[in-house]
Amino acid sequence: MIDVTFVQRHPQRGNFSLERLFPDIIRALPSDIRPTVWQCPAPSRGIVPRVRNTLAAARHQGTVTHVTGDVNYAVLLMRPARTVLTIPDVVMLHRFSGWRRAVAKSLWFDLPSRR
């Protein structure tokens, strides 16, 4: 039996995303996979909530942890050999420019994908 923890962003009204797909994905998993969905404790806004999410996600790492959606940064303190990161889109990079884009690109894409 393999325990897989799916890490998702904190639920917020108006977010319509991958989270809606996970009940179907979980039903389709093989019987030797025991899934758990874990949601970040804080909305992904500001530095402190994101640090809180990263620390909490590291404490909830399963045998395999699959991070999806808007919390890519959550992998930064996880064990790389047990972590899968899915980046479904890069639309946020089109919302920012200058230093904000550089920070977002680094924390959401470059560092997590290297980890």
CSV table of N, CA, C and O in Angstrom, one decimal:
chain,number,residue,atom,x,y,z
A,1,MET,N,0.8,-1.2,0.0
A,1,MET,CA,0.0,0.0,0.0
A,1,MET,C,0.9,1.2,0.0
A,1,MET,O,1.8,1.3,0.8
A,2,ILE,N,0.6,2.2,-0.9
A,2,ILE,CA,1.4,3.4,-0.9
A,2,ILE,C,0.4,4.6,-0.5
A,2,ILE,O,-0.6,4.8,-1.0
A,3,ASP,N,0.9,5.3,0.5
A,3,ASP,CA,0.2,6.5,0.9
A,3,ASP,C,0.6,7.7,0.1
A,3,ASP,O,1.8,8.0,0.0
A,4,VAL,N,-0.4,8.3,-0.6
A,4,VAL,CA,-0.2,9.5,-1.4
A,4,VAL,C,-0.9,10.7,-0.8
A,4,VAL,O,-2.2,10.6,-0.6
A,5,THR,N,-0.2,11.7,-0.5
A,5,THR,CA,-0.9,13.0,0.0
A,5,THR,C,-0.9,14.0,-1.1
A,5,THR,O,0.1,14.3,-1.7
A,6,PHE,N,-2.1,14.4,-1.4
A,6,PHE,CA,-2.3,15.5,-2.4
A,6,PHE,C,-2.4,16.8,-1.6
A,6,PHE,O,-3.3,17.0,-0.8
A,7,VAL,N,-1.5,17.7,-1.9
A,7,VAL,CA,-1.5,19.0,-1.2
A,7,VAL,C,-2.1,20.0,-2.1
A,7,VAL,O,-1.8,20.2,-3.3
A,8,GLN,N,-3.1,20.7,-1.6
A,8,GLN,CA,-3.9,21.7,-2.3
A,8,GLN,C,-3.9,23.0,-1.6
A,8,GLN,O,-3.7,23.1,-0.4
A,9,ARG,N,-4.2,24.1,-2.3
A,9,ARG,CA,-4.3,25.4,-1.7
A,9,ARG,C,-5.5,25.5,-0.8
A,9,ARG,O,-6.4,24.6,-0.8
A,10,HIS,N,-5.4,26.5,0.1
A,10,HIS,CA,-6.5,26.8,1.0
A,10,HIS,C,-7.8,27.0,0.2
A,10,HIS,O,-7.7,27.8,-0.7
A,11,PRO,N,-8.9,26.4,0.5
A,11,PRO,CA,-10.1,26.7,-0.3
A,11,PRO,C,-10.6,28.1,-0.1
A,11,PRO,O,-10.6,28.6,1.0
A,12,GLN,N,-11.0,28.7,-1.2
A,12,GLN,CA,-11.5,30.1,-1.2
A,12,GLN,C,-12.6,30.2,-2.2
A,12,GLN,O,-12.6,29.6,-3.2
A,13,ARG,N,-13.5,31.0,-1.8
A,13,ARG,CA,-14.7,31.2,-2.7
A,13,ARG,C,-14.2,31.9,-4.0
A,13,ARG,O,-13.3,32.7,-4.0
A,14,GLY,N,-14.7,31.4,-5.1
A,14,GLY,CA,-14.3,31.9,-6.4
A,14,GLY,C,-13.1,31.2,-7.1
A,14,GLY,O,-12.8,31.5,-8.2
A,15,ASN,N,-12.5,30.3,-6.3
A,15,ASN,CA,-11.4,29.5,-7.0
A,15,ASN,C,-12.0,28.3,-7.6
A,15,ASN,O,-12.6,27.4,-7.0
A,16,PHE,N,-11.9,28.2,-8.9
A,16,PHE,CA,-12.4,27.0,-9.6
A,16,PHE,C,-11.2,26.5,-10.4
A,16,PHE,O,-10.8,27.0,-11.4
A,17,SER,N,-10.7,25.4,-9.9
A,17,SER,CA,-9.5,24.9,-10.5
A,17,SER,C,-9.4,23.4,-10.3
A,17,SER,O,-10.4,22.7,-10.3
A,18,LEU,N,-8.2,22.9,-10.2
A,18,LEU,CA,-7.9,21.5,-10.1
A,18,LEU,C,-8.6,20.8,-9.0
A,18,LEU,O,-8.9,19.6,-9.1
A,19,GLU,N,-8.8,21.5,-7.9
A,19,GLU,CA,-9.4,20.9,-6.7
A,19,GLU,C,-10.7,20.2,-7.1
A,19,GLU,O,-11.1,19.2,-6.5
A,20,ARG,N,-11.4,20.7,-8.1
A,20,ARG,CA,-12.7,20.1,-8.5
A,20,ARG,C,-12.5,18.8,-9.1
A,20,ARG,O,-13.4,17.9,-9.2
A,21,LEU,N,-11.3,18.5,-9.7
A,21,LEU,CA,-11.0,17.3,-10.4
A,21,LEU,C,-10.6,16.1,-9.4
A,21,LEU,O,-10.7,15.0,-9.8
A,22,PHE,N,-10.2,16.4,-8.3
A,22,PHE,CA,-9.6,15.4,-7.4
A,22,PHE,C,-10.5,14.3,-6.9
A,22,PHE,O,-10.1,13.2,-6.8
A,23,PRO,N,-11.8,14.6,-6.7
A,23,PRO,CA,-12.6,13.4,-6.4
A,23,PRO,C,-12.6,12.4,-7.5
A,23,PRO,O,-12.6,11.2,-7.2
A,24,ASP,N,-12.7,12.8,-8.7
A,24,ASP,CA,-12.6,11.8,-9.8
A,24,ASP,C,-11.3,11.2,-10.0
A,24,ASP,O,-11.2,10.0,-10.2
A,25,ILE,N,-10.2,11.9,-9.8
A,25,ILE,CA,-8.9,11.4,-9.8
A,25,ILE,C,-8.7,10.3,-8.8
A,25,ILE,O,-8.2,9.2,-9.0
A,26,ILE,N,-9.1,10.6,-7.6
A,26,ILE,CA,-9.0,9.7,-6.4
A,26,ILE,C,-9.7,8.4,-6.7
A,26,ILE,O,-9.3,7.3,-6.4
A,27,ARG,N,-10.9,8.5,-7.2
A,27,ARG,CA,-11.8,7.3,-7.5
A,27,ARG,C,-11.1,6.4,-8.6
A,27,ARG,O,-11.3,5.2,-8.6
A,28,ALA,N,-10.3,7.1,-9.4
A,28,ALA,CA,-9.6,6.3,-10.5
A,28,ALA,C,-8.3,5.7,-10.1
A,28,ALA,O,-7.7,4.9,-10.9
A,29,LEU,N,-7.8,6.0,-8.9
A,29,LEU,CA,-6.5,5.4,-8.5
A,29,LEU,C,-6.6,3.9,-8.3
A,29,LEU,O,-7.6,3.4,-7.9
A,30,PRO,N,-5.5,3.2,-8.5
A,30,PRO,CA,-5.5,1.8,-8.2
A,30,PRO,C,-5.7,1.5,-6.7
A,30,PRO,O,-5.5,2.4,-5.9
A,31,SER,N,-6.2,0.4,-6.4
A,31,SER,CA,-6.5,0.0,-5.0
A,31,SER,C,-5.3,0.0,-4.1
A,31,SER,O,-5.5,0.0,-2.9
A,32,ASP,N,-4.1,-0.1,-4.6
A,32,ASP,CA,-2.9,-0.1,-3.7
A,32,ASP,C,-2.4,1.2,-3.4
A,32,ASP,O,-1.4,1.4,-2.7
A,33,ILE,N,-3.2,2.3,-3.8
A,33,ILE,CA,-2.8,3.7,-3.4
A,33,ILE,C,-3.9,4.2,-2.4
A,33,ILE,O,-5.0,4.1,-2.7
A,34,ARG,N,-3.4,4.6,-1.3
A,34,ARG,CA,-4.2,5.2,-0.2
A,34,ARG,C,-4.1,6.7,-0.3
A,34,ARG,O,-3.1,7.2,0.2
A,35,PRO,N,-5.1,7.4,-0.9
A,35,PRO,CA,-4.9,8.9,-1.0
A,35,PRO,C,-5.4,9.6,0.2
A,35,PRO,O,-6.4,9.2,0.9
A,36,THR,N,-4.8,10.8,0.4
A,36,THR,CA,-5.2,11.7,1.4
A,36,THR,C,-5.1,13.1,0.8
A,36,THR,O,-4.1,13.4,0.1
A,37,VAL,N,-6.2,13.9,0.9
A,37,VAL,CA,-6.1,15.3,0.4
A,37,VAL,C,-5.9,16.2,1.6
A,37,VAL,O,-6.6,16.1,2.6
A,38,TRP,N,-4.9,17.0,1.5
A,38,TRP,CA,-4.5,17.9,2.6
A,38,TRP,C,-4.6,19.3,2.0
A,38,TRP,O,-3.9,19.6,1.0
A,39,GLN,N,-5.3,20.2,2.7
A,39,GLN,CA,-5.3,21.6,2.2
A,39,GLN,C,-4.5,22.5,3.1
A,39,GLN,O,-4.5,22.4,4.3
A,40,CYS,N,-3.8,23.5,2.5
A,40,CYS,CA,-3.0,24.4,3.2
A,40,CYS,C,-3.9,25.2,4.2
A,40,CYS,O,-5.1,25.5,3.9
A,41,PRO,N,-3.3,25.5,5.4
A,41,PRO,CA,-4.1,26.2,6.4
A,41,PRO,C,-4.4,27.6,6.1
A,41,PRO,O,-5.4,28.2,6.7
A,42,ALA,N,-3.7,28.3,5.2
A,42,ALA,CA,-3.9,29.7,5.0
A,42,ALA,C,-4.0,30.0,3.5
A,42,ALA,O,-3.4,29.4,2.7
A,43,PRO,N,-4.8,31.1,3.2
A,43,PRO,CA,-4.8,31.5,1.8
A,43,PRO,C,-3.4,31.9,1.3
A,43,PRO,O,-2.6,32.4,2.2
A,44,SER,N,-3.1,31.7,0.1
A,44,SER,CA,-1.8,32.1,-0.4
A,44,SER,C,-1.7,33.6,-0.8
A,44,SER,O,-1.7,34.0,-1.9
A,45,ARG,N,-1.7,34.4,0.3
A,45,ARG,CA,-1.6,35.8,0.2
A,45,ARG,C,-0.6,36.3,1.2
A,45,ARG,O,-0.9,36.2,2.4
A,46,GLY,N,0.5,37.0,0.8
A,46,GLY,CA,1.4,37.5,1.8
A,46,GLY,C,2.5,36.5,2.1
A,46,GLY,O,2.4,35.3,1.9
A,47,ILE,N,3.5,37.0,2.8
A,47,ILE,CA,4.7,36.2,3.1
A,47,ILE,C,4.4,35.3,4.3
A,47,ILE,O,4.7,34.1,4.2
A,48,VAL,N,3.8,35.8,5.4
A,48,VAL,CA,3.6,34.9,6.5
A,48,VAL,C,2.7,33.7,6.2
A,48,VAL,O,3.0,32.6,6.6
A,49,PRO,N,1.5,33.9,5.6
A,49,PRO,CA,0.7,32.8,5.3
A,49,PRO,C,1.4,31.7,4.4
A,49,PRO,O,1.2,30.5,4.6
A,50,ARG,N,2.2,32.2,3.5
A,50,ARG,CA,2.9,31.3,2.6
A,50,ARG,C,4.0,30.5,3.3
A,50,ARG,O,4.2,29.3,3.1
A,51,VAL,N,4.7,31.1,4.3
A,51,VAL,CA,5.7,30.4,5.1
A,51,VAL,C,4.9,29.4,6.0
A,51,VAL,O,5.4,28.3,6.1
A,52,ARG,N,3.8,29.8,6.5
A,52,ARG,CA,3.0,28.9,7.3
A,52,ARG,C,2.6,27.7,6.5
A,52,ARG,O,2.6,26.5,7.0
A,53,ASN,N,2.1,27.9,5.3
A,53,ASN,CA,1.7,26.8,4.4
A,53,ASN,C,2.9,25.9,4.1
A,53,ASN,O,2.7,24.7,4.1
A,54,THR,N,4.0,26.4,3.9
A,54,THR,CA,5.2,25.6,3.5
A,54,THR,C,5.6,24.8,4.7
A,54,THR,O,5.9,23.6,4.5
A,55,LEU,N,5.6,25.3,5.9
A,55,LEU,CA,6.0,24.6,7.1
A,55,LEU,C,5.0,23.5,7.4
A,55,LEU,O,5.3,22.3,7.7
A,56,ALA,N,3.7,23.8,7.3
A,56,ALA,CA,2.6,22.8,7.5
A,56,ALA,C,2.7,21.7,6.5
A,56,ALA,O,2.5,20.5,6.8
A,57,ALA,N,2.9,22.0,5.2
A,57,ALA,CA,2.9,21.0,4.2
A,57,ALA,C,4.1,20.1,4.4
A,57,ALA,O,3.9,18.8,4.2
A,58,ALA,N,5.2,20.6,4.8
A,58,ALA,CA,6.4,19.7,5.1
A,58,ALA,C,6.0,18.7,6.2
A,58,ALA,O,6.5,17.5,6.2
A,59,ARG,N,5.3,19.1,7.2
A,59,ARG,CA,4.9,18.3,8.3
A,59,ARG,C,3.9,17.2,7.9
A,59,ARG,O,3.7,16.2,8.6
A,60,HIS,N,3.2,17.5,6.8
A,60,HIS,CA,2.1,16.5,6.4
A,60,HIS,C,2.6,15.7,5.2
A,60,HIS,O,1.7,15.1,4.5
A,61,GLN,N,3.9,15.7,4.9
A,61,GLN,CA,4.4,14.9,3.8
A,61,GLN,C,4.1,13.4,4.0
A,61,GLN,O,4.3,12.9,5.0
A,62,GLY,N,3.5,12.8,2.9
A,62,GLY,CA,3.2,11.4,3.0
A,62,GLY,C,4.4,10.6,2.4
A,62,GLY,O,5.5,11.1,2.1
A,63,THR,N,4.1,9.3,2.2
A,63,THR,CA,5.1,8.4,1.5
A,63,THR,C,5.5,9.0,0.2
A,63,THR,O,6.6,9.1,-0.2
A,64,VAL,N,4.4,9.5,-0.5
A,64,VAL,CA,4.5,10.3,-1.7
A,64,VAL,C,3.7,11.5,-1.5
A,64,VAL,O,2.5,11.4,-1.1
A,65,THR,N,4.1,12.7,-1.9
A,65,THR,CA,3.3,13.9,-1.8
A,65,THR,C,3.3,14.5,-3.2
A,65,THR,O,4.3,14.7,-3.8
A,66,HIS,N,2.0,14.8,-3.6
A,66,HIS,CA,1.8,15.4,-4.9
A,66,HIS,C,1.2,16.8,-4.6
A,66,HIS,O,0.1,17.0,-4.1
A,67,VAL,N,2.0,17.8,-5.0
A,67,VAL,CA,1.6,19.2,-4.8
A,67,VAL,C,1.0,19.7,-6.1
A,67,VAL,O,1.6,19.6,-7.2
A,68,THR,N,-0.2,20.3,-6.0
A,68,THR,CA,-0.9,20.7,-7.3
A,68,THR,C,-1.4,22.2,-7.1
A,68,THR,O,-1.6,22.6,-6.0
A,69,GLY,N,-1.6,22.8,-8.2
A,69,GLY,CA,-2.2,24.1,-8.1
A,69,GLY,C,-1.3,25.3,-7.7
A,69,GLY,O,-0.1,25.3,-8.0
A,70,ASP,N,-1.9,26.2,-7.0
A,70,ASP,CA,-1.3,27.5,-6.7
A,70,ASP,C,-0.3,27.5,-5.5
A,70,ASP,O,0.0,28.5,-5.0
A,71,VAL,N,0.1,26.3,-5.0
A,71,VAL,CA,1.0,26.3,-3.9
A,71,VAL,C,2.3,25.6,-4.2
A,71,VAL,O,2.8,24.9,-3.4
A,72,ASN,N,2.8,25.8,-5.4
A,72,ASN,CA,4.1,25.2,-5.8
A,72,ASN,C,5.2,25.4,-4.7
A,72,ASN,O,6.0,24.5,-4.5
A,73,TYR,N,5.2,26.6,-4.1
A,73,TYR,CA,6.2,26.9,-3.1
A,73,TYR,C,6.2,25.9,-2.0
A,73,TYR,O,7.2,25.8,-1.2
A,74,ALA,N,5.1,25.2,-1.7
A,74,ALA,CA,5.0,24.3,-0.6
A,74,ALA,C,6.1,23.2,-0.7
A,74,ALA,O,6.3,22.5,0.4
A,75,VAL,N,6.6,22.9,-1.8
A,75,VAL,CA,7.6,21.8,-1.9
A,75,VAL,C,9.0,22.2,-1.4
A,75,VAL,O,9.8,21.3,-1.2
A,76,LEU,N,9.2,23.4,-1.1
A,76,LEU,CA,10.6,23.9,-0.8
A,76,LEU,C,11.2,23.2,0.5
A,76,LEU,O,12.4,23.1,0.5
A,77,LEU,N,10.4,22.7,1.4
A,77,LEU,CA,10.9,22.1,2.6
A,77,LEU,C,10.6,20.6,2.6
A,77,LEU,O,10.9,19.9,3.6
A,78,MET,N,10.1,20.1,1.5
A,78,MET,CA,9.8,18.6,1.4
A,78,MET,C,11.0,17.8,0.9
A,78,MET,O,11.9,18.3,0.3
A,79,ARG,N,10.9,16.5,1.2
A,79,ARG,CA,12.0,15.6,0.7
A,79,ARG,C,11.8,15.4,-0.8
A,79,ARG,O,10.7,14.9,-1.2
A,80,PRO,N,12.7,15.8,-1.6
A,80,PRO,CA,12.5,15.8,-3.1
A,80,PRO,C,12.2,14.4,-3.6
A,80,PRO,O,11.4,14.2,-4.5
A,81,ALA,N,12.8,13.3,-3.0
A,81,ALA,CA,12.7,12.0,-3.6
A,81,ALA,C,11.2,11.5,-3.3
A,81,ALA,O,10.8,10.5,-4.0
A,82,ARG,N,10.5,12.1,-2.5
A,82,ARG,CA,9.1,11.7,-2.2
A,82,ARG,C,8.1,12.7,-2.6
A,82,ARG,O,6.9,12.6,-2.2
A,83,THR,N,8.5,13.6,-3.5
A,83,THR,CA,7.6,14.7,-3.8
A,83,THR,C,7.4,14.8,-5.3
A,83,THR,O,8.4,14.7,-6.1
A,84,VAL,N,6.1,15.0,-5.7
A,84,VAL,CA,5.8,15.2,-7.1
A,84,VAL,C,5.2,16.6,-7.2
A,84,VAL,O,4.3,17.0,-6.4
A,85,LEU,N,5.6,17.4,-8.2
A,85,LEU,CA,5.0,18.7,-8.4
A,85,LEU,C,4.4,18.8,-9.7
A,85,LEU,O,5.0,18.5,-10.7
A,86,THR,N,3.1,19.2,-9.8
A,86,THR,CA,2.4,19.4,-11.0
A,86,THR,C,2.2,20.9,-11.2
A,86,THR,O,1.5,21.5,-10.3
A,87,ILE,N,2.6,21.5,-12.2
A,87,ILE,CA,2.4,22.9,-12.5
A,87,ILE,C,1.5,22.9,-13.8
A,87,ILE,O,1.9,22.8,-14.9
A,88,PRO,N,0.2,23.2,-13.5
A,88,PRO,CA,-0.8,23.1,-14.6
A,88,PRO,C,-0.8,24.3,-15.5
A,88,PRO,O,-1.2,24.2,-16.7
A,89,ASP,N,-0.3,25.4,-15.1
A,89,ASP,CA,-0.3,26.6,-15.9
A,89,ASP,C,0.7,27.6,-15.3
A,89,ASP,O,1.1,27.5,-14.2
A,90,VAL,N,1.0,28.6,-16.2
A,90,VAL,CA,1.9,29.7,-15.7
A,90,VAL,C,1.3,31.0,-15.9
A,90,VAL,O,2.0,32.0,-16.1
A,91,VAL,N,0.0,31.1,-15.8
A,91,VAL,CA,-0.8,32.3,-16.1
A,91,VAL,C,-0.4,33.4,-15.1
A,91,VAL,O,-0.4,34.6,-15.5
A,92,MET,N,0.0,33.1,-13.9
A,92,MET,CA,0.4,34.2,-13.0
A,92,MET,C,1.6,35.0,-13.5
A,92,MET,O,1.7,36.2,-13.1
A,93,LEU,N,2.4,34.4,-14.3
A,93,LEU,CA,3.6,35.2,-14.8
A,93,LEU,C,3.1,36.3,-15.8
A,93,LEU,O,3.9,37.3,-15.9
A,94,HIS,N,2.0,36.1,-16.3
A,94,HIS,CA,1.5,37.2,-17.2
A,94,HIS,C,0.8,38.3,-16.5
A,94,HIS,O,0.5,39.4,-17.1
A,95,ARG,N,0.5,38.1,-15.2
A,95,ARG,CA,-0.1,39.2,-14.4
A,95,ARG,C,0.9,40.1,-13.8
A,95,ARG,O,0.5,41.2,-13.3
A,96,PHE,N,2.1,39.7,-13.7
A,96,PHE,CA,3.2,40.5,-13.1
A,96,PHE,C,4.2,41.0,-14.1
A,96,PHE,O,4.4,40.4,-15.1
A,97,SER,N,5.0,42.0,-13.7
A,97,SER,CA,6.1,42.4,-14.5
A,97,SER,C,7.2,42.9,-13.5
A,97,SER,O,6.9,43.1,-12.3
A,98,GLY,N,8.4,43.1,-14.0
A,98,GLY,CA,9.5,43.6,-13.2
A,98,GLY,C,9.9,42.7,-12.1
A,98,GLY,O,9.9,41.5,-12.2
A,99,TRP,N,10.2,43.3,-10.9
A,99,TRP,CA,10.6,42.5,-9.8
A,99,TRP,C,9.6,41.6,-9.2
A,99,TRP,O,9.9,40.5,-8.8
A,100,ARG,N,8.3,41.9,-9.3
A,100,ARG,CA,7.2,41.0,-8.9
A,100,ARG,C,7.2,39.8,-9.7
A,100,ARG,O,7.0,38.7,-9.2
A,101,ARG,N,7.4,39.9,-11.0
A,101,ARG,CA,7.4,38.7,-11.9
A,101,ARG,C,8.6,37.9,-11.5
A,101,ARG,O,8.5,36.6,-11.5
A,102,ALA,N,9.8,38.5,-11.3
A,102,ALA,CA,11.0,37.8,-11.0
A,102,ALA,C,10.8,37.0,-9.7
A,102,ALA,O,11.2,35.8,-9.6
A,103,VAL,N,10.2,37.6,-8.7
A,103,VAL,CA,10.0,36.9,-7.4
A,103,VAL,C,9.0,35.8,-7.6
A,103,VAL,O,9.2,34.6,-7.1
A,104,ALA,N,7.9,36.0,-8.2
A,104,ALA,CA,6.9,35.0,-8.5
A,104,ALA,C,7.5,33.8,-9.3
A,104,ALA,O,7.3,32.7,-8.9
A,105,LYS,N,8.2,34.1,-10.3
A,105,LYS,CA,8.8,33.1,-11.1
A,105,LYS,C,9.8,32.2,-10.3
A,105,LYS,O,9.8,31.0,-10.4
A,106,SER,N,10.6,32.9,-9.5
A,106,SER,CA,11.5,32.2,-8.6
A,106,SER,C,10.8,31.3,-7.6
A,106,SER,O,11.1,30.1,-7.5
A,107,LEU,N,9.9,31.8,-6.9
A,107,LEU,CA,9.2,31.1,-5.8
A,107,LEU,C,8.2,30.1,-6.2
A,107,LEU,O,7.9,29.1,-5.5
A,108,TRP,N,7.5,30.3,-7.3
A,108,TRP,CA,6.5,29.4,-7.8
A,108,TRP,C,6.9,28.4,-8.8
A,108,TRP,O,6.3,27.4,-9.0
A,109,PHE,N,8.0,28.7,-9.6
A,109,PHE,CA,8.4,27.9,-10.7
A,109,PHE,C,9.8,27.4,-10.6
A,109,PHE,O,10.1,26.2,-10.6
A,110,ASP,N,10.8,28.3,-10.6
A,110,ASP,CA,12.2,27.9,-10.7
A,110,ASP,C,12.6,27.1,-9.4
A,110,ASP,O,13.1,26.0,-9.6
A,111,LEU,N,12.5,27.6,-8.2
A,111,LEU,CA,13.0,26.9,-7.1
A,111,LEU,C,12.2,25.6,-6.8
A,111,LEU,O,12.8,24.6,-6.6
A,112,PRO,N,10.9,25.6,-6.9
A,112,PRO,CA,10.1,24.4,-6.7
A,112,PRO,C,10.5,23.3,-7.7
A,112,PRO,O,10.6,22.1,-7.4
A,113,SER,N,10.6,23.7,-9.0
A,113,SER,CA,10.9,22.6,-10.0
A,113,SER,C,12.3,22.1,-9.9
A,113,SER,O,12.6,20.9,-10.1
A,114,ARG,N,13.2,22.9,-9.4
A,114,ARG,CA,14.6,22.4,-9.1
A,114,ARG,C,14.6,21.5,-7.9
A,114,ARG,O,15.4,20.5,-7.8
A,115,ARG,N,13.8,21.8,-6.9
A,115,ARG,CA,13.7,21.0,-5.7
A,115,ARG,C,13.2,19.6,-6.0
A,115,ARG,O,13.6,18.6,-5.5
